[in-house]
mmCIF file with all atom_site columns, C-alpha atoms in Angstrom:
data_model
loop_
_atom_site.group_PDB
_atom_site.id
_atom_site.type_symbol
_atom_site.label_atom_id
_atom_site.label_alt_id
_atom_site.label_comp_id
_atom_site.label_asym_id
_atom_site.label_entity_id
_atom_site.label_seq_id
_atom_site.pdbx_PDB_ins_code
_atom_site.Cartn_x
_atom_site.Cartn_y
_atom_site.Cartn_z
_atom_site.occupancy
_atom_site.B_iso_or_equiv
_atom_site.pdbx_formal_charge
_atom_site.auth_seq_id
_atom_site.auth_comp_id
_atom_site.auth_asym_id
_atom_site.auth_atom_id
_atom_site.pdbx_PDB_model_num
ATOM 1   C CA . MET A 1 1   ? 80.360 137.385 77.254 1.00 33.00 ? 309 MET A CA 1
ATOM 2   C CA . GLY A 1 2   ? 77.618 139.956 76.547 1.00 41.00 ? 310 GLY A CA 1
ATOM 3   C CA . PHE A 1 3   ? 73.958 139.498 75.912 1.00 51.00 ? 311 PHE A CA 1
ATOM 4   C CA . PHE A 1 4   ? 72.931 137.449 72.870 1.00 78.00 ? 312 PHE A CA 1
ATOM 5   C CA . VAL A 1 5   ? 70.303 140.056 71.871 1.00 86.00 ? 313 VAL A CA 1
ATOM 6   C CA . ASP A 1 6   ? 70.253 143.820 72.183 1.00 84.00 ? 314 ASP A CA 1
ATOM 7   C CA . PRO A 1 7   ? 66.707 145.303 72.308 1.00 88.00 ? 315 PRO A CA 1
ATOM 8   C CA . PRO A 1 8   ? 64.794 147.231 71.139 1.00 94.00 ? 316 PRO A CA 1
ATOM 9   C CA . PHE A 1 9   ? 63.453 145.094 68.307 1.00 96.00 ? 317 PHE A CA 1
ATOM 10  C CA . ALA A 1 10  ? 62.115 146.521 65.052 1.00 97.00 ? 318 ALA A CA 1
ATOM 11  C CA . LEU A 1 11  ? 58.381 145.891 64.645 1.00 98.00 ? 319 LEU A CA 1
ATOM 12  C CA . PHE A 1 12  ? 57.169 146.117 61.043 1.00 98.00 ? 320 PHE A CA 1
ATOM 13  C CA . CYS A 1 13  ? 53.494 146.506 60.231 1.00 98.00 ? 321 CYS A CA 1
ATOM 14  C CA . LEU A 1 14  ? 52.843 144.594 56.974 1.00 97.00 ? 322 LEU A CA 1
ATOM 15  C CA . GLU A 1 15  ? 49.055 145.088 57.132 1.00 96.00 ? 323 GLU A CA 1
ATOM 16  C CA . GLN A 1 16  ? 47.049 148.275 57.485 1.00 95.00 ? 324 GLN A CA 1
ATOM 17  C CA . LEU A 1 17  ? 46.048 148.205 61.155 1.00 96.00 ? 325 LEU A CA 1
ATOM 18  C CA . SER A 1 18  ? 44.194 150.765 63.222 1.00 96.00 ? 326 SER A CA 1
ATOM 19  C CA . SER A 1 19  ? 46.036 152.757 65.846 1.00 96.00 ? 327 SER A CA 1
ATOM 20  C CA . GLY A 1 20  ? 43.794 151.022 68.399 1.00 96.00 ? 328 GLY A CA 1
ATOM 21  C CA . THR A 1 21  ? 45.073 147.599 67.336 1.00 96.00 ? 329 THR A CA 1
ATOM 22  C CA . LEU A 1 22  ? 48.682 148.832 67.348 1.00 97.00 ? 330 LEU A CA 1
ATOM 23  C CA . ASN A 1 23  ? 48.265 150.383 70.786 1.00 97.00 ? 331 ASN A CA 1
ATOM 24  C CA . ASP A 1 24  ? 46.677 147.187 72.153 1.00 96.00 ? 332 ASP A CA 1
ATOM 25  C CA . LEU A 1 25  ? 49.512 145.026 70.790 1.00 96.00 ? 333 LEU A CA 1
ATOM 26  C CA . LEU A 1 26  ? 52.278 147.328 72.034 1.00 96.00 ? 334 LEU A CA 1
ATOM 27  C CA . LEU A 1 27  ? 50.693 147.668 75.458 1.00 95.00 ? 335 LEU A CA 1
ATOM 28  C CA . THR A 1 28  ? 50.120 143.906 75.752 1.00 95.00 ? 336 THR A CA 1
ATOM 29  C CA . ALA A 1 29  ? 53.755 143.210 74.787 1.00 94.00 ? 337 ALA A CA 1
ATOM 30  C CA . HIS A 1 30  ? 54.897 145.897 77.243 1.00 92.00 ? 338 HIS A CA 1
ATOM 31  C CA . GLU A 1 31  ? 52.886 144.419 80.117 1.00 91.00 ? 339 GLU A CA 1
ATOM 32  C CA . GLY A 1 32  ? 54.124 140.918 79.282 1.00 87.00 ? 340 GLY A CA 1
ATOM 33  C CA . SER A 1 33  ? 57.758 142.025 79.440 1.00 82.00 ? 341 SER A CA 1
ATOM 34  C CA . PHE A 1 34  ? 57.800 143.432 82.955 1.00 80.00 ? 342 PHE A CA 1
ATOM 35  C CA . SER A 1 35  ? 57.121 146.953 81.673 1.00 77.00 ? 343 SER A CA 1
ATOM 36  C CA . GLN A 1 36  ? 59.872 147.220 79.070 1.00 85.00 ? 344 GLN A CA 1
ATOM 37  C CA . TRP A 1 37  ? 59.209 148.917 75.714 1.00 90.00 ? 345 TRP A CA 1
ATOM 38  C CA . TYR A 1 38  ? 61.114 146.361 73.637 1.00 93.00 ? 346 TYR A CA 1
ATOM 39  C CA . PHE A 1 39  ? 59.426 147.030 70.264 1.00 96.00 ? 347 PHE A CA 1
ATOM 40  C CA . TYR A 1 40  ? 60.115 149.972 67.970 1.00 96.00 ? 348 TYR A CA 1
ATOM 41  C CA . LEU A 1 41  ? 57.296 150.489 65.452 1.00 97.00 ? 349 LEU A CA 1
ATOM 42  C CA . ALA A 1 42  ? 59.380 151.001 62.318 1.00 97.00 ? 350 ALA A CA 1
ATOM 43  C CA . THR A 1 43  ? 58.866 153.904 59.944 1.00 95.00 ? 351 THR A CA 1
ATOM 44  C CA . ALA A 1 44  ? 60.394 154.599 56.523 1.00 94.00 ? 352 ALA A CA 1
ATOM 45  C CA . SER A 1 45  ? 63.128 156.794 57.995 1.00 93.00 ? 353 SER A CA 1
ATOM 46  C CA . TYR A 1 46  ? 65.838 155.767 60.392 1.00 95.00 ? 354 TYR A CA 1
ATOM 47  C CA . ASP A 1 47  ? 65.639 159.278 61.881 1.00 93.00 ? 355 ASP A CA 1
ATOM 48  C CA . SER A 1 48  ? 62.945 158.318 64.395 1.00 91.00 ? 356 SER A CA 1
ATOM 49  C CA . ALA A 1 49  ? 64.571 154.988 65.324 1.00 94.00 ? 357 ALA A CA 1
ATOM 50  C CA . PRO A 1 50  ? 66.149 154.643 68.778 1.00 93.00 ? 358 PRO A CA 1
ATOM 51  C CA . LYS A 1 51  ? 69.772 155.766 68.925 1.00 90.00 ? 359 LYS A CA 1
ATOM 52  C CA . LYS A 1 52  ? 72.522 154.484 71.171 1.00 82.00 ? 360 LYS A CA 1
ATOM 53  C CA . LYS A 1 53  ? 73.009 156.711 74.198 1.00 81.00 ? 361 LYS A CA 1
ATOM 54  C CA . PRO A 1 54  ? 76.482 158.120 75.008 1.00 83.00 ? 362 PRO A CA 1
ATOM 55  C CA . ASP A 1 55  ? 76.961 155.388 77.624 1.00 82.00 ? 363 ASP A CA 1
ATOM 56  C CA . GLY A 1 56  ? 76.245 152.723 74.966 1.00 73.00 ? 364 GLY A CA 1
ATOM 57  C CA . THR A 1 57  ? 72.838 151.712 76.310 1.00 76.00 ? 365 THR A CA 1
ATOM 58  C CA . PRO A 1 58  ? 70.022 151.432 73.778 1.00 75.00 ? 366 PRO A CA 1
ATOM 59  C CA . GLY A 1 59  ? 67.200 153.911 73.463 1.00 77.00 ? 367 GLY A CA 1
ATOM 60  C CA . PRO A 1 60  ? 63.635 152.847 74.272 1.00 84.00 ? 368 PRO A CA 1
ATOM 61  C CA . GLY A 1 61  ? 61.172 151.314 71.852 1.00 91.00 ? 369 GLY A CA 1
ATOM 62  C CA . THR A 1 62  ? 57.839 152.806 70.843 1.00 94.00 ? 370 THR A CA 1
ATOM 63  C CA . GLN A 1 63  ? 55.574 153.818 73.696 1.00 93.00 ? 371 GLN A CA 1
ATOM 64  C CA . THR A 1 64  ? 51.826 154.133 73.423 1.00 94.00 ? 372 THR A CA 1
ATOM 65  C CA . PRO A 1 65  ? 49.766 155.851 72.258 1.00 96.00 ? 373 PRO A CA 1
ATOM 66  C CA . VAL A 1 66  ? 50.482 155.448 68.554 1.00 96.00 ? 374 VAL A CA 1
ATOM 67  C CA . PRO A 1 67  ? 48.959 158.457 66.769 1.00 95.00 ? 375 PRO A CA 1
ATOM 68  C CA . ASP A 1 68  ? 45.754 157.900 64.794 1.00 96.00 ? 376 ASP A CA 1
ATOM 69  C CA . SER A 1 69  ? 47.613 159.304 61.787 1.00 95.00 ? 377 SER A CA 1
ATOM 70  C CA . PHE A 1 70  ? 50.236 156.498 61.776 1.00 95.00 ? 378 PHE A CA 1
ATOM 71  C CA . THR A 1 71  ? 50.442 154.580 58.521 1.00 95.00 ? 379 THR A CA 1
ATOM 72  C CA . SER A 1 72  ? 53.070 151.951 57.975 1.00 97.00 ? 380 SER A CA 1
ATOM 73  C CA . PRO A 1 73  ? 55.292 152.319 54.915 1.00 97.00 ? 381 PRO A CA 1
ATOM 74  C CA . PHE A 1 74  ? 55.754 148.550 54.969 1.00 98.00 ? 382 PHE A CA 1
ATOM 75  C CA . VAL A 1 75  ? 52.160 147.523 54.208 1.00 97.00 ? 383 VAL A CA 1
ATOM 76  C CA . GLY A 1 76  ? 52.189 144.834 51.518 1.00 95.00 ? 384 GLY A CA 1
ATOM 77  C CA . GLN A 1 77  ? 55.928 144.206 51.760 1.00 96.00 ? 385 GLN A CA 1
ATOM 78  C CA . SER A 1 78  ? 57.476 140.836 52.478 1.00 96.00 ? 386 SER A CA 1
ATOM 79  C CA . VAL A 1 79  ? 59.462 139.721 55.489 1.00 96.00 ? 387 VAL A CA 1
ATOM 80  C CA . ALA A 1 80  ? 62.548 139.615 53.240 1.00 95.00 ? 388 ALA A CA 1
ATOM 81  C CA . ASP A 1 81  ? 61.951 143.271 52.293 1.00 96.00 ? 389 ASP A CA 1
ATOM 82  C CA . VAL A 1 82  ? 61.809 144.482 55.889 1.00 97.00 ? 390 VAL A CA 1
ATOM 83  C CA . ALA A 1 83  ? 64.798 142.335 56.827 1.00 96.00 ? 391 ALA A CA 1
ATOM 84  C CA . GLN A 1 84  ? 66.798 144.313 54.265 1.00 95.00 ? 392 GLN A CA 1
ATOM 85  C CA . TRP A 1 85  ? 65.657 147.576 55.904 1.00 96.00 ? 393 TRP A CA 1
ATOM 86  C CA . LEU A 1 86  ? 67.026 146.241 59.178 1.00 95.00 ? 394 LEU A CA 1
ATOM 87  C CA . LYS A 1 87  ? 70.305 145.097 57.604 1.00 94.00 ? 395 LYS A CA 1
ATOM 88  C CA . GLN A 1 88  ? 70.845 148.572 56.121 1.00 95.00 ? 396 GLN A CA 1
ATOM 89  C CA . LYS A 1 89  ? 70.322 150.498 59.345 1.00 95.00 ? 397 LYS A CA 1
ATOM 90  C CA . PRO A 1 90  ? 73.026 153.028 60.232 1.00 94.00 ? 398 PRO A CA 1
ATOM 91  C CA . ASP A 1 91  ? 75.418 152.067 63.050 1.00 89.00 ? 399 ASP A CA 1
ATOM 92  C CA . GLU A 1 92  ? 74.028 154.690 65.433 1.00 88.00 ? 400 GLU A CA 1
ATOM 93  C CA . VAL A 1 93  ? 70.539 153.157 65.221 1.00 92.00 ? 401 VAL A CA 1
ATOM 94  C CA . SER A 1 94  ? 69.976 151.014 68.280 1.00 91.00 ? 402 SER A CA 1
ATOM 95  C CA . LEU A 1 95  ? 67.949 148.079 66.945 1.00 94.00 ? 403 LEU A CA 1
ATOM 96  C CA . GLU A 1 96  ? 68.694 144.393 67.412 1.00 94.00 ? 404 GLU A CA 1
ATOM 97  C CA . PRO A 1 97  ? 70.160 143.233 64.063 1.00 93.00 ? 405 PRO A CA 1
ATOM 98  C CA . LYS A 1 98  ? 69.230 139.514 64.167 1.00 94.00 ? 406 LYS A CA 1
ATOM 99  C CA . PHE A 1 99  ? 65.728 139.415 65.642 1.00 96.00 ? 407 PHE A CA 1
ATOM 100 C CA . PHE A 1 100 ? 62.681 141.477 64.741 1.00 97.00 ? 408 PHE A CA 1
ATOM 101 C CA . ALA A 1 101 ? 58.914 141.181 64.566 1.00 98.00 ? 409 ALA A CA 1
ATOM 102 C CA . VAL A 1 102 ? 56.173 141.766 62.019 1.00 98.00 ? 410 VAL A CA 1
ATOM 103 C CA . LEU A 1 103 ? 52.445 142.302 62.209 1.00 97.00 ? 411 LEU A CA 1
ATOM 104 C CA . ASP A 1 104 ? 50.398 140.460 59.613 1.00 96.00 ? 412 ASP A CA 1
ATOM 105 C CA . LYS A 1 105 ? 46.683 139.590 59.430 1.00 95.00 ? 413 LYS A CA 1
ATOM 106 C CA . LYS A 1 106 ? 46.956 137.652 62.717 1.00 95.00 ? 414 LYS A CA 1
ATOM 107 C CA . ALA A 1 107 ? 47.674 140.913 64.573 1.00 95.00 ? 415 ALA A CA 1
ATOM 108 C CA . THR A 1 108 ? 43.936 141.513 64.934 1.00 94.00 ? 416 THR A CA 1
ATOM 109 C CA . GLN A 1 109 ? 43.856 138.251 66.942 1.00 95.00 ? 417 GLN A CA 1
ATOM 110 C CA . GLY A 1 110 ? 46.577 139.451 69.345 1.00 96.00 ? 418 GLY A CA 1
ATOM 111 C CA . LYS A 1 111 ? 49.441 137.655 67.586 1.00 97.00 ? 419 LYS A CA 1
ATOM 112 C CA . VAL A 1 112 ? 52.908 138.869 66.649 1.00 97.00 ? 420 VAL A CA 1
ATOM 113 C CA . VAL A 1 113 ? 55.245 137.203 64.153 1.00 97.00 ? 421 VAL A CA 1
ATOM 114 C CA . LEU A 1 114 ? 58.753 136.822 65.586 1.00 97.00 ? 422 LEU A CA 1
ATOM 115 C CA . CYS A 1 115 ? 61.587 136.575 63.052 1.00 97.00 ? 423 CYS A CA 1
ATOM 116 C CA . ARG A 1 116 ? 65.267 135.760 62.962 1.00 96.00 ? 424 ARG A CA 1
ATOM 117 C CA . LEU A 1 117 ? 67.539 136.985 60.182 1.00 95.00 ? 425 LEU A CA 1
ATOM 118 C CA . GLY A 1 118 ? 70.362 134.615 59.308 1.00 93.00 ? 426 GLY A CA 1
ATOM 119 C CA . ASP A 1 119 ? 71.510 131.383 60.833 1.00 91.00 ? 427 ASP A CA 1
ATOM 120 C CA . ARG A 1 120 ? 72.425 130.622 64.448 1.00 87.00 ? 428 ARG A CA 1
ATOM 121 C CA . GLU A 1 121 ? 75.515 132.819 64.126 1.00 86.00 ? 429 GLU A CA 1
ATOM 122 C CA . GLY A 1 122 ? 73.549 135.615 62.420 1.00 82.00 ? 430 GLY A CA 1
ATOM 123 C CA . LYS A 1 123 ? 75.087 134.947 59.006 1.00 89.00 ? 431 LYS A CA 1
ATOM 124 C CA . GLY A 1 124 ? 73.137 134.861 55.753 1.00 91.00 ? 432 GLY A CA 1
ATOM 125 C CA . ASN A 1 125 ? 69.823 136.264 54.599 1.00 91.00 ? 433 ASN A CA 1
ATOM 126 C CA . LYS A 1 126 ? 67.409 133.448 55.419 1.00 93.00 ? 434 LYS A CA 1
ATOM 127 C CA . VAL A 1 127 ? 64.519 134.623 57.577 1.00 95.00 ? 435 VAL A CA 1
ATOM 128 C CA . SER A 1 128 ? 62.635 132.184 59.771 1.00 96.00 ? 436 SER A CA 1
ATOM 129 C CA . CYS A 1 129 ? 59.481 133.116 61.689 1.00 97.00 ? 437 CYS A CA 1
ATOM 130 C CA . VAL A 1 130 ? 57.187 131.845 64.428 1.00 97.00 ? 438 VAL A CA 1
ATOM 131 C CA . LEU A 1 131 ? 53.787 133.083 65.550 1.00 97.00 ? 439 LEU A CA 1
ATOM 132 C CA . GLU A 1 132 ? 53.486 134.183 69.183 1.00 97.00 ? 440 GLU A CA 1
ATOM 133 C CA . GLU A 1 133 ? 50.883 135.703 71.486 1.00 96.00 ? 441 GLU A CA 1
ATOM 134 C CA . ALA A 1 134 ? 51.524 139.447 71.891 1.00 96.00 ? 442 ALA A CA 1
ATOM 135 C CA . LYS A 1 135 ? 51.781 139.115 75.673 1.00 95.00 ? 443 LYS A CA 1
ATOM 136 C CA . TYR A 1 136 ? 54.823 136.813 75.336 1.00 95.00 ? 444 TYR A CA 1
ATOM 137 C CA . SER A 1 137 ? 56.332 138.292 72.180 1.00 95.00 ? 445 SER A CA 1
ATOM 138 C CA . SER A 1 138 ? 58.824 140.923 73.301 1.00 91.00 ? 446 SER A CA 1
ATOM 139 C CA . LEU A 1 139 ? 59.988 139.012 76.348 1.00 90.00 ? 447 LEU A CA 1
ATOM 140 C CA . ARG A 1 140 ? 60.450 135.902 74.183 1.00 93.00 ? 448 ARG A CA 1
ATOM 141 C CA . LEU A 1 141 ? 62.806 137.840 71.901 1.00 94.00 ? 449 LEU A CA 1
ATOM 142 C CA . ALA A 1 142 ? 64.571 139.581 74.772 1.00 91.00 ? 450 ALA A CA 1
ATOM 143 C CA . GLY A 1 143 ? 65.311 136.190 76.333 1.00 90.00 ? 451 GLY A CA 1
ATOM 144 C CA . MET A 1 144 ? 66.943 134.688 73.247 1.00 91.00 ? 452 MET A CA 1
ATOM 145 C CA . GLU A 1 145 ? 70.143 132.827 73.903 1.00 89.00 ? 453 GLU A CA 1
ATOM 146 C CA . TYR A 1 146 ? 72.310 130.775 71.605 1.00 87.00 ? 454 TYR A CA 1
ATOM 147 C CA . GLY A 1 147 ? 70.210 127.853 70.340 1.00 88.00 ? 455 GLY A CA 1
ATOM 148 C CA . THR A 1 148 ? 66.867 128.912 71.847 1.00 92.00 ? 456 THR A CA 1
ATOM 149 C CA . TRP A 1 149 ? 65.492 130.028 68.462 1.00 94.00 ? 457 TRP A CA 1
ATOM 150 C CA . GLU A 1 150 ? 65.830 126.501 67.119 1.00 94.00 ? 458 GLU A CA 1
ATOM 151 C CA . GLU A 1 151 ? 63.962 125.183 70.171 1.00 94.00 ? 459 GLU A CA 1
ATOM 152 C CA . LEU A 1 152 ? 61.208 127.757 69.646 1.00 95.00 ? 460 LEU A CA 1
ATOM 153 C CA . VAL A 1 153 ? 60.794 126.834 65.962 1.00 95.00 ? 461 VAL A CA 1
ATOM 154 C CA . HIS A 1 154 ? 60.732 123.153 66.901 1.00 95.00 ? 462 HIS A CA 1
ATOM 155 C CA . ASP A 1 155 ? 58.037 123.739 69.547 1.00 94.00 ? 463 ASP A CA 1
ATOM 156 C CA . LYS A 1 156 ? 55.822 126.172 67.627 1.00 94.00 ? 464 LYS A CA 1
ATOM 157 C CA . GLY A 1 157 ? 56.594 125.310 64.013 1.00 94.00 ? 465 GLY A CA 1
ATOM 158 C CA . GLU A 1 158 ? 57.849 127.688 61.375 1.00 95.00 ? 466 GLU A CA 1
ATOM 159 C CA . TYR A 1 159 ? 55.280 130.280 60.311 1.00 95.00 ? 467 TYR A CA 1
ATOM 160 C CA . LYS A 1 160 ? 54.885 132.040 56.965 1.00 92.00 ? 468 LYS A CA 1
ATOM 161 C CA . PRO A 1 161 ? 53.422 135.528 57.508 1.00 89.00 ? 469 PRO A CA 1
ATOM 162 C CA . ASP A 1 162 ? 49.951 136.072 56.063 1.00 78.00 ? 470 ASP A CA 1
ATOM 163 C CA . ILE A 1 163 ? 49.969 139.334 54.106 1.00 69.00 ? 471 ILE A CA 1
#
């Protein structure tokens, strides 16, 4: 049996955030995940998204620094909207299809919203979310196993992103 999740994870910025805030969050998540770049800061195009390598391994997520010119095309969108972007990704794009993250107003407080698309088996369009400290966020997603999402929601409570 393979891994339950397959990083990198799409990271959608739903609020206009400075490049400094984005860099801080990405670096904090990176340091908290034993130096893995698990988050890909999503853009409008799939062209810049990580692609599967010839050996089948995933490409890396976004590394800092994020350019000062970065503006998210997802500002003001809902979690359901960005989940559809993820569902429509081309096969060669190497992003985890069930789990992703969003940045809402809590991002300025060092928080990341973790999300799961679908039910335990990954079926359906329901999105559930929890709020997590950036330093634990990417490793928390990377460590997902069957049933651990339900435990996480039970422990932290379901969160509705603040946009």
